[in-house]
Coordinates of C-alpha atoms in Angstrom, one line a residue:
Chain A
M26 CA 102.1 105.7 137.7
A27 CA 104.3 106.0 140.7
L28 CA 107.4 103.8 141.1
I29 CA 106.0 102.2 144.3
E30 CA 102.2 101.7 144.6
V31 CA 101.0 100.0 147.8
K32 CA 97.3 99.4 148.3
D33 CA 95.4 98.0 151.3
L34 CA 98.4 96.1 152.4
N35 CA 97.9 93.7 155.4
F36 CA 100.3 91.4 157.1
S37 CA 100.4 89.6 160.4
Y38 CA 103.1 87.4 162.0
D39 CA 100.5 85.5 164.0
E40 CA 96.7 85.3 164.1
N41 CA 96.0 87.8 166.8
T42 CA 98.0 90.9 165.9
H43 CA 98.2 92.9 162.7
A44 CA 101.7 94.0 162.0
V45 CA 100.6 96.0 159.0
K46 CA 97.0 97.1 158.6
D47 CA 95.3 98.5 155.5
V48 CA 98.4 100.5 154.5
T49 CA 98.1 102.5 151.2
F50 CA 100.7 104.8 149.8
S51 CA 102.6 105.6 146.6
I52 CA 106.2 106.9 146.2
E53 CA 107.3 108.7 143.0
K54 CA 110.5 107.8 141.3
G55 CA 113.6 109.6 142.6
L56 CA 112.2 110.7 146.0
Y57 CA 114.1 110.5 149.2
C58 CA 111.4 109.0 151.5
T59 CA 111.7 108.4 155.2
I60 CA 109.6 106.1 157.3
V61 CA 109.2 106.8 160.9
G62 CA 107.4 105.3 163.9
H63 CA 108.5 103.8 167.2
N64 CA 109.7 100.2 167.5
G65 CA 107.0 97.7 166.7
S66 CA 105.0 100.2 164.5
G67 CA 105.5 98.0 161.4
K68 CA 108.2 100.0 159.6
S69 CA 110.5 97.1 159.0
T70 CA 107.7 94.8 158.1
V71 CA 106.6 97.2 155.4
A72 CA 110.1 97.3 154.0
K73 CA 110.4 93.5 154.0
L74 CA 107.0 93.2 152.3
L75 CA 108.2 95.6 149.6
A76 CA 111.3 93.6 148.9
G77 CA 109.4 90.4 148.8
L78 CA 111.1 89.1 151.9
L79 CA 107.8 88.6 153.6
E80 CA 104.5 87.5 151.9
K81 CA 101.6 89.9 152.3
K82 CA 98.3 88.6 153.7
S83 CA 96.2 90.8 151.4
G84 CA 96.4 93.9 149.3
S85 CA 98.7 94.8 146.5
I86 CA 102.2 96.0 145.9
L87 CA 103.3 97.4 142.5
I88 CA 106.9 98.2 141.9
D89 CA 107.6 100.0 138.6
G90 CA 104.3 98.6 137.3
Y91 CA 105.0 95.0 138.2
E92 CA 102.7 93.4 140.6
L93 CA 104.6 91.8 143.4
N94 CA 103.8 88.1 143.1
E95 CA 105.6 84.8 142.7
E96 CA 105.9 85.3 139.0
N97 CA 107.5 88.7 139.2
L98 CA 109.4 88.2 142.4
K99 CA 112.8 87.9 140.7
V100 CA 112.3 91.0 138.6
I101 CA 111.2 93.0 141.6
R102 CA 114.0 91.8 143.8
N103 CA 116.5 93.0 141.2
K104 CA 115.0 96.5 141.5
I105 CA 115.2 96.7 145.3
G106 CA 118.2 96.6 147.5
I107 CA 118.0 96.6 151.3
V108 CA 120.7 97.5 153.9
F109 CA 119.9 96.4 157.4
Q110 CA 120.6 97.7 160.9
N111 CA 123.4 95.4 162.1
P112 CA 126.7 95.8 160.2
D113 CA 127.9 92.4 161.5
N114 CA 125.0 90.4 160.1
Q115 CA 125.6 91.5 156.4
F116 CA 129.2 90.7 155.7
I117 CA 129.6 87.4 153.8
G118 CA 132.9 87.7 152.1
S119 CA 136.3 87.2 153.8
T120 CA 137.5 90.6 152.4
V121 CA 135.7 93.7 151.1
R122 CA 136.6 92.6 147.5
D123 CA 134.9 89.2 148.1
D124 CA 131.9 90.7 149.7
I125 CA 131.2 93.0 146.7
A126 CA 132.0 90.2 144.3
F127 CA 129.4 88.0 145.9
G128 CA 126.6 90.2 144.5
L129 CA 128.2 90.5 141.1
E130 CA 128.6 86.7 140.8
N131 CA 125.0 86.3 141.6
H132 CA 124.3 88.7 138.8
C133 CA 126.4 86.4 136.4
V134 CA 129.0 89.1 135.7
K135 CA 131.9 87.8 133.6
Q136 CA 135.1 87.2 135.5
E137 CA 137.1 89.6 133.3
D138 CA 134.7 92.5 134.1
M139 CA 134.6 91.7 137.8
D140 CA 137.7 93.7 139.0
E141 CA 136.7 96.8 137.3
L142 CA 133.2 96.7 138.6
I143 CA 134.3 96.0 142.2
E144 CA 136.6 99.1 142.0
T145 CA 133.7 101.1 140.7
F146 CA 131.3 100.2 143.5
A147 CA 133.9 100.4 146.2
A148 CA 134.8 103.9 144.9
R149 CA 131.1 104.9 145.1
V150 CA 131.2 104.3 148.9
N151 CA 134.8 105.5 149.4
M152 CA 136.1 102.0 150.3
T153 CA 138.8 101.6 147.5
K154 CA 141.5 101.7 150.1
F155 CA 140.1 98.8 152.0
L156 CA 139.4 96.3 149.2
D157 CA 141.6 93.7 150.7
A158 CA 140.7 94.4 154.4
E159 CA 139.1 91.7 156.5
P160 CA 135.7 92.6 158.1
L161 CA 137.4 92.3 161.5
K162 CA 139.5 95.3 160.7
L163 CA 136.6 97.5 159.7
S164 CA 134.5 99.9 161.7
G165 CA 130.8 99.6 161.8
G166 CA 130.4 102.5 159.4
Q167 CA 132.9 101.0 157.0
K168 CA 131.0 97.6 157.1
Q169 CA 127.8 99.4 156.3
R170 CA 129.5 101.1 153.4
V171 CA 130.5 97.7 152.0
A172 CA 127.0 96.5 152.5
I173 CA 125.8 99.5 150.4
A174 CA 128.4 98.7 147.7
G175 CA 127.3 95.1 147.6
V176 CA 123.7 96.2 147.2
L177 CA 124.6 98.8 144.5
A178 CA 126.4 96.1 142.5
M179 CA 122.9 94.6 141.9
H180 CA 121.8 97.9 140.1
P181 CA 118.7 98.5 142.1
E182 CA 116.3 101.3 141.4
I183 CA 115.1 101.5 145.0
L184 CA 117.4 101.4 148.0
I185 CA 115.8 100.6 151.4
F186 CA 117.8 101.4 154.5
D187 CA 116.3 99.8 157.6
E188 CA 117.8 101.8 160.5
A189 CA 121.2 101.4 158.7
T190 CA 122.9 104.0 161.0
S191 CA 121.3 103.2 164.3
M192 CA 124.1 101.0 165.6
L193 CA 127.0 103.2 164.4
D194 CA 129.0 105.9 166.3
P195 CA 128.5 109.5 165.3
Q196 CA 131.2 109.4 162.7
G197 CA 129.9 106.2 161.2
K198 CA 126.4 107.7 161.1
D199 CA 127.6 110.8 159.3
E200 CA 129.6 108.7 156.7
I201 CA 126.5 106.6 155.9
K202 CA 124.2 109.6 155.7
R203 CA 126.5 111.3 153.3
V204 CA 126.9 108.3 151.1
I205 CA 123.1 107.9 151.0
R206 CA 122.6 111.6 150.1
D207 CA 125.2 111.4 147.4
L208 CA 123.8 108.3 145.9
H209 CA 120.4 109.9 145.8
K210 CA 121.6 113.0 144.1
E211 CA 123.9 111.3 141.5
K212 CA 122.2 108.1 140.6
D213 CA 118.5 108.9 140.3
L214 CA 117.8 106.3 143.0
T215 CA 114.7 106.2 145.0
I216 CA 115.5 106.0 148.7
L217 CA 113.3 104.6 151.4
S218 CA 115.0 105.2 154.8
I219 CA 113.5 103.8 158.0
T220 CA 115.0 106.1 160.7
H221 CA 114.7 107.6 164.1
D222 CA 116.9 110.5 163.1
I223 CA 114.6 113.5 163.1
E224 CA 117.1 115.7 161.2
E225 CA 117.3 113.1 158.4
V226 CA 113.5 113.1 158.3
A227 CA 113.5 117.0 158.1
K228 CA 115.7 116.8 155.0
S229 CA 113.8 114.1 153.2
D230 CA 111.3 114.7 150.4
Y231 CA 108.4 112.6 151.7
V232 CA 107.6 111.1 155.1
L233 CA 105.4 108.1 156.1
V234 CA 104.4 107.9 159.7
L235 CA 103.4 104.4 161.0
D236 CA 101.8 103.6 164.3
E237 CA 100.7 100.2 165.3
G238 CA 100.8 98.9 161.8
K239 CA 98.7 101.8 160.4
L240 CA 99.8 104.6 158.2
I241 CA 98.7 107.6 160.3
M242 CA 100.3 110.5 158.4
E243 CA 102.1 111.0 155.1
G244 CA 103.4 114.1 153.3
T245 CA 106.3 116.5 153.1
P246 CA 108.3 117.0 156.4
A247 CA 106.8 120.5 156.7
S248 CA 103.3 119.2 156.6
I249 CA 104.0 116.3 158.9
F250 CA 105.7 118.5 161.6
K251 CA 102.8 120.9 161.5
N252 CA 100.8 118.3 163.2
E253 CA 103.1 118.1 166.1
Q254 CA 100.5 117.1 168.6
K255 CA 99.8 113.9 166.7
L256 CA 103.5 113.2 166.5
T257 CA 104.0 113.7 170.3
D258 CA 100.9 111.5 171.0
T259 CA 102.6 108.7 169.1
N260 CA 105.8 109.3 171.1
L261 CA 107.8 110.6 168.1
D262 CA 110.4 113.2 168.2
I263 CA 110.0 116.6 166.5
P264 CA 112.8 118.9 165.3
Y265 CA 114.1 121.3 167.9
A266 CA 112.9 124.3 165.9
M267 CA 109.4 123.1 166.4
K268 CA 109.9 122.5 170.1
L269 CA 111.2 126.1 170.5
K270 CA 108.3 127.4 168.5
K271 CA 105.9 125.9 171.0
A272 CA 107.8 127.3 173.9
L273 CA 107.9 130.8 172.3
E274 CA 104.1 130.6 171.8
E275 CA 103.7 130.1 175.6
K276 CA 105.7 133.3 176.1
G277 CA 103.4 135.1 173.6
V278 CA 105.7 135.1 170.6
L279 CA 104.0 133.7 167.5
V280 CA 106.2 132.4 164.7
N281 CA 105.6 130.3 161.6
P282 CA 106.5 126.6 161.8
H283 CA 110.1 125.9 160.7
I284 CA 111.8 122.5 160.4
T285 CA 115.3 123.9 160.6
M286 CA 116.9 126.1 163.3
E287 CA 118.2 128.4 160.6
G288 CA 114.7 129.1 159.3
L289 CA 113.4 129.9 162.8
V290 CA 116.4 132.2 163.6
K291 CA 115.8 134.1 160.3
E292 CA 112.2 134.8 161.3
L293 CA 113.2 135.8 164.8
C294 CA 115.8 138.2 163.4
Q295 CA 113.0 139.9 161.5
L296 CA 110.9 140.1 164.6
R297 CA 113.8 141.6 166.5
L298 CA 114.2 144.4 163.8
K299 CA 110.6 145.4 164.3
K300 CA 111.1 146.0 168.0
Chain B
M7 CA 135.5 105.7 199.3
S8 CA 135.8 106.6 195.7
I9 CA 137.2 105.4 192.4
T10 CA 140.6 106.7 191.3
F11 CA 143.0 105.9 188.6
E12 CA 146.6 106.7 189.2
K13 CA 148.8 106.7 186.0
V14 CA 146.9 103.6 184.6
S15 CA 148.1 102.3 181.3
H16 CA 146.7 99.4 179.5
I17 CA 148.6 97.7 176.7
Y18 CA 146.9 95.1 174.6
S19 CA 149.0 92.2 173.3
E20 CA 152.1 93.6 174.9
G21 CA 155.3 92.4 173.3
T22 CA 153.7 91.2 170.1
P23 CA 153.5 93.0 166.7
Y24 CA 149.9 93.8 167.6
E25 CA 150.8 95.7 170.7
H26 CA 148.4 98.6 171.3
L27 CA 148.5 101.2 174.0
A28 CA 144.8 101.7 174.7
L29 CA 145.1 103.7 178.0
N30 CA 148.1 106.0 178.4
E31 CA 148.8 107.0 182.1
V32 CA 145.3 107.8 182.9
D33 CA 144.6 109.9 186.1
L34 CA 141.0 110.1 187.0
E35 CA 138.8 110.4 190.0
I36 CA 135.2 109.4 189.6
Q37 CA 132.8 111.0 192.1
E38 CA 130.5 108.7 193.9
G39 CA 126.8 109.2 193.8
K40 CA 127.0 111.1 190.5
M41 CA 125.9 110.2 187.0
S42 CA 128.8 110.5 184.7
A43 CA 129.0 110.2 180.9
I44 CA 132.1 108.8 179.2
I45 CA 132.4 110.1 175.7
G46 CA 135.0 110.0 172.9
E47 CA 135.5 108.6 169.5
T48 CA 135.6 104.9 168.7
G49 CA 139.0 103.7 169.7
S50 CA 139.7 106.4 172.2
G51 CA 139.8 104.0 175.2
K52 CA 136.3 104.3 176.7
S53 CA 135.6 100.6 176.8
T54 CA 139.1 99.7 178.0
L55 CA 138.7 102.3 180.8
V56 CA 135.4 100.9 182.1
Q57 CA 136.5 97.3 181.9
H58 CA 139.1 98.2 184.5
L59 CA 136.4 99.2 187.0
N60 CA 135.5 95.6 187.8
A61 CA 138.9 94.2 187.0
L62 CA 137.9 92.5 183.7
L63 CA 141.0 94.2 182.5
L64 CA 144.0 94.8 184.8
P65 CA 146.3 97.7 184.4
S66 CA 149.6 97.1 182.6
K67 CA 151.0 100.0 184.6
G68 CA 149.8 102.2 187.5
K69 CA 147.1 101.4 190.0
L70 CA 143.4 101.9 190.7
H71 CA 141.5 102.4 193.9
I72 CA 138.0 101.1 193.7
L73 CA 135.7 101.2 196.7
E74 CA 138.5 100.5 199.3
R75 CA 140.3 98.0 197.1
T76 CA 143.5 98.6 195.3
I77 CA 144.4 97.0 192.0
E78 CA 148.0 97.5 191.0
A79 CA 149.9 96.5 187.9
G80 CA 152.1 93.5 188.4
T81 CA 150.4 92.2 191.6
Q82 CA 147.8 89.5 191.9
P83 CA 144.5 91.3 192.6
K84 CA 142.5 90.1 195.6
G85 CA 138.8 90.1 196.3
L86 CA 137.7 90.2 192.7
K87 CA 134.5 88.4 193.3
S88 CA 133.2 91.0 195.8
L89 CA 134.5 93.7 193.5
R90 CA 132.4 92.3 190.7
G91 CA 129.4 92.3 193.0
D92 CA 130.0 96.0 193.8
V93 CA 130.6 97.2 190.3
G94 CA 128.1 96.0 187.8
L95 CA 129.1 96.2 184.2
V96 CA 126.4 96.2 181.5
F97 CA 127.8 95.6 178.0
Q98 CA 126.4 96.8 174.7
F99 CA 123.3 94.9 173.6
P100 CA 123.1 93.0 176.8
E101 CA 119.8 91.4 175.7
Y102 CA 121.8 89.1 173.6
Q103 CA 123.1 87.5 176.8
L104 CA 119.7 86.4 178.2
F105 CA 119.6 82.7 178.3
E106 CA 117.2 81.3 181.0
E107 CA 113.7 80.2 180.3
T108 CA 112.0 82.8 182.5
V109 CA 112.8 86.4 183.3
L110 CA 112.9 85.6 187.0
K111 CA 115.4 82.8 186.6
D112 CA 117.6 84.9 184.3
V113 CA 117.7 87.8 186.8
A114 CA 118.3 85.4 189.7
F115 CA 121.2 83.7 188.0
G116 CA 123.8 86.4 189.0
P117 CA 123.2 86.4 192.8
K118 CA 122.9 82.5 192.8
N119 CA 126.3 82.4 191.0
F120 CA 127.6 84.6 193.8
G121 CA 126.6 82.0 196.4
V122 CA 123.4 83.5 197.6
S123 CA 120.7 80.9 198.6
E124 CA 118.0 80.1 196.0
Q125 CA 115.3 81.9 198.1
D126 CA 117.4 85.0 198.6
A127 CA 118.4 85.1 194.9
I128 CA 114.7 85.0 193.9
E129 CA 114.0 87.8 196.4
K130 CA 116.8 89.9 195.0
A131 CA 115.7 89.2 191.5
R132 CA 112.1 90.3 192.2
K133 CA 113.3 93.5 193.7
A134 CA 115.6 94.2 190.7
I135 CA 112.8 93.4 188.2
H136 CA 110.7 96.0 190.0
M137 CA 113.6 98.5 190.0
V138 CA 113.8 98.4 186.2
G139 CA 110.1 99.2 185.9
L140 CA 108.7 95.8 185.0
D141 CA 105.8 94.5 187.0
S142 CA 105.5 91.0 188.5
S143 CA 103.6 89.7 185.5
F144 CA 107.0 89.6 183.7
E145 CA 108.6 87.2 186.1
E146 CA 107.3 84.0 184.5
K147 CA 107.6 85.2 180.9
S148 CA 110.2 83.9 178.6
P149 CA 112.8 86.5 177.7
L150 CA 112.1 85.6 174.0
E151 CA 108.6 87.0 174.2
L152 CA 109.7 90.5 175.2
S153 CA 110.3 93.6 173.1
G154 CA 113.9 94.8 172.6
G155 CA 113.5 97.5 175.3
Q156 CA 112.0 95.1 177.8
K157 CA 114.8 92.5 177.2
R158 CA 117.4 95.2 177.8
R159 CA 115.7 96.0 181.1
V160 CA 115.8 92.4 182.1
A161 CA 119.5 92.2 181.3
I162 CA 120.1 95.3 183.5
A163 CA 118.0 93.8 186.3
G164 CA 120.3 90.8 186.2
I165 CA 123.1 93.2 187.1
L166 CA 121.1 95.1 189.7
A167 CA 120.1 91.8 191.5
M168 CA 123.7 91.7 192.7
D169 CA 123.1 95.0 194.4
P170 CA 126.1 96.9 192.9
K171 CA 127.1 100.3 194.3
V172 CA 128.4 101.3 190.9
L173 CA 126.6 100.7 187.6
V174 CA 128.6 101.0 184.4
L175 CA 126.7 100.9 181.1
D176 CA 128.3 100.7 177.7
E177 CA 126.0 102.4 175.2
P178 CA 122.8 101.4 176.9
T179 CA 120.5 103.2 174.5
A180 CA 122.1 102.1 171.2
G181 CA 119.4 100.8 168.8
L182 CA 116.4 102.0 170.9
D183 CA 113.8 104.3 169.5
P184 CA 113.4 107.8 170.9
L185 CA 110.8 106.8 173.5
G186 CA 112.8 103.7 174.5
T187 CA 115.9 105.9 174.9
I188 CA 114.1 108.4 177.2
Q189 CA 112.6 105.6 179.3
M190 CA 116.0 103.9 179.7
M191 CA 117.7 107.2 180.7
E192 CA 114.9 108.0 183.2
L193 CA 115.5 104.5 184.7
F194 CA 119.3 105.2 185.2
K195 CA 118.5 108.6 186.7
E196 CA 116.1 107.0 189.1
L197 CA 118.7 104.3 190.0
N198 CA 121.1 107.2 190.6
T199 CA 118.9 109.5 192.6
K200 CA 116.4 107.1 194.3
Y201 CA 118.7 104.1 194.9
G202 CA 122.0 106.0 195.3
K203 CA 123.9 104.1 192.6
T204 CA 126.9 105.7 191.1
V205 CA 126.2 105.5 187.4
L206 CA 128.7 105.7 184.5
I207 CA 127.4 105.7 181.0
V208 CA 129.5 105.3 177.8
T209 CA 127.5 107.1 175.2
H210 CA 127.6 109.0 171.9
D211 CA 124.3 110.8 172.5
M212 CA 125.0 114.4 173.6
E213 CA 121.3 115.1 174.0
Q214 CA 121.1 112.5 176.7
V215 CA 124.3 113.6 178.4
Y216 CA 123.1 117.1 178.6
R217 CA 119.7 116.1 179.9
Y218 CA 120.6 113.4 182.4
C219 CA 124.2 113.4 183.5
D220 CA 126.1 115.4 186.1
R221 CA 129.6 115.0 184.8
V222 CA 131.4 114.4 181.5
I223 CA 134.6 112.5 181.0
V224 CA 136.1 112.9 177.5
M225 CA 138.5 110.2 176.4
K226 CA 141.0 110.9 173.6
E227 CA 143.8 108.8 172.4
G228 CA 143.9 106.7 175.5
K229 CA 143.9 109.7 177.9
V230 CA 141.3 111.7 179.8
H231 CA 141.1 114.8 177.7
I232 CA 138.4 116.6 179.6
H233 CA 136.7 115.9 183.0
T234 CA 134.2 118.4 184.1
T235 CA 130.6 119.2 184.9
V236 CA 127.9 119.0 182.3
E237 CA 127.2 122.7 182.7
D238 CA 130.8 123.6 182.0
F239 CA 131.2 121.1 179.1
F240 CA 128.2 122.4 177.3
H241 CA 128.9 126.0 178.2
D242 CA 129.1 126.6 174.4
S243 CA 129.6 124.3 171.5
K244 CA 133.4 124.7 171.4
A245 CA 134.2 121.4 173.1
C246 CA 131.7 119.5 171.0
K247 CA 133.0 121.0 167.7
E248 CA 136.5 120.2 168.7
M249 CA 135.5 116.6 169.0
K250 CA 133.5 116.7 165.8
I251 CA 130.3 115.8 167.6
L252 CA 126.9 117.4 167.3
P253 CA 126.1 119.5 170.4
P254 CA 122.7 119.2 172.0
S255 CA 120.1 121.0 169.9
M256 CA 119.5 123.7 172.5
I257 CA 123.2 124.5 172.6
Q258 CA 123.3 124.7 168.8
M259 CA 120.3 127.0 168.9
C260 CA 121.9 129.3 171.5
D261 CA 125.0 129.5 169.3
L262 CA 123.1 130.3 166.2
L263 CA 121.1 133.0 168.0
R264 CA 124.3 134.6 169.3
E265 CA 125.8 134.5 165.8
N266 CA 122.8 136.4 164.6
G267 CA 123.1 139.1 167.2
F268 CA 120.8 137.9 170.0
A269 CA 122.0 138.4 173.6
I270 CA 121.8 134.9 175.0
P271 CA 123.2 134.6 178.5
E272 CA 125.1 131.5 179.7
G273 CA 123.7 128.8 181.8
I274 CA 120.4 128.4 180.1
H275 CA 119.2 124.9 180.7
H276 CA 115.6 124.7 179.5
T277 CA 113.9 125.5 176.3
S278 CA 111.3 127.6 178.2
E279 CA 114.1 129.8 179.6
L280 CA 115.5 130.3 176.1
A281 CA 112.1 131.2 174.8
E282 CA 111.8 133.8 177.6
V283 CA 115.1 135.3 176.7
I284 CA 114.1 135.5 173.0
A285 CA 110.7 136.9 173.9
S286 CA 112.3 139.9 175.6
Q287 CA 114.2 140.7 172.4
V288 CA 111.6 140.4 169.7
V289 CA 108.2 142.0 168.9
K290 CA 105.3 139.8 170.0
H291 CA 102.6 139.2 167.4
G292 CA 99.0 139.6 168.4

């Protein structure tokens, strides 16, 4: 059984519109999964439903074999951590140390173990130097790293990032993407990242594409980007290598679909040698 | 008429332990009628620079000429109200600042505050709402009912209703999805070309700079590091790499092709042109 099993999931914020409509998917343990779709497509709603922050209208959600219901809510919340978009809305402590401690206290960690654990989690996101810094003194990227440390302190199996980099500057974006990638590699975590960053999507293991509350495509990035017409129809971006492939076709050059520029250039080099 | 900075310095909290030199003797001439991008790392002075344009911040040293007005360090600036009508500044996430009960009232607030009669303010607001691409059905809606992108348009309309000659936007596409970003940039381009506004955009998104802007101003450590045309700036990826920012995809691709022995001429601006150049150097299948 997959770590996340979602079946016929439905949700609406009001009676007239379906925010999530008959969504079914499953995610295997350890995958780096990205969720794409334009604003209002239901991505964040799905994430909140998974974490039990919203209550589904119908359908079922199984996390690690546990059905998401009132009885299991606590068990499941302990398995899932979410990092949201706005770095300023997630900082609760008056210093980085306090902020990470908040999660640990909620986990009933003993006072004597606290310091060591705080150091461990701060180190995991490269924030050891800033343990006594106030939030005011931190950049957006640093605040997001603290948010990640706070979530990690809860020992989740699944980490959900809800556009966690979209409000950051390029440097902050890179920092966070690197931290996420490292965590995924080292800690056997399952990652669900809601993103508009097409390069992040290209590097993920599995992609879910949502449009108007429905799951319209799922699969590996390569299989998703093959169907570029459908992506452009739903106003989603495609990697530059795919755009160039299309332009090359119009000039009579036929190449295989590539997600990365490197892959495309490699094939073009072979085609040049044949000339 | 233009906008020039002459040796403008700005020092925050001067004379305190928190003293910080945010602008360091900046000389800059901003061309009217163009669409310019202001880029640079966080803390490089971008926001401090643009806040001088409508005298929200005053220079600690040096002077500025903005549309026939002079603002000089140490002197009491005059005509600030008319300056703030001429230079509209849109902050980051401006939609957080909507407060009226209807879109029309919110947009009309600015001109009314500037002493325009109720009727004229409504007229200007209607025009501005139209300019940002929203139809009249939005006028009586509550800003709360709108999507993020629509709210941002309303906030920009609020500035446009004052009929500024210069529009300054601080990261106007942050947090928008790809489609929302393109629509927003198309809007600014239209305000620039169709309505003749001088547009200045503070941004981190090189893809948008490359596609929509005419000129690039790079801020670094409180100084103007580079000021040039978009063509010259993205000539190759050198300037971007130096600033540790990702160049536009097409420029990356051109570089990668050159590294792999393709002859890619300079000045390619469209993917179709690039495809044509490649096509002439490879064997065509079929």
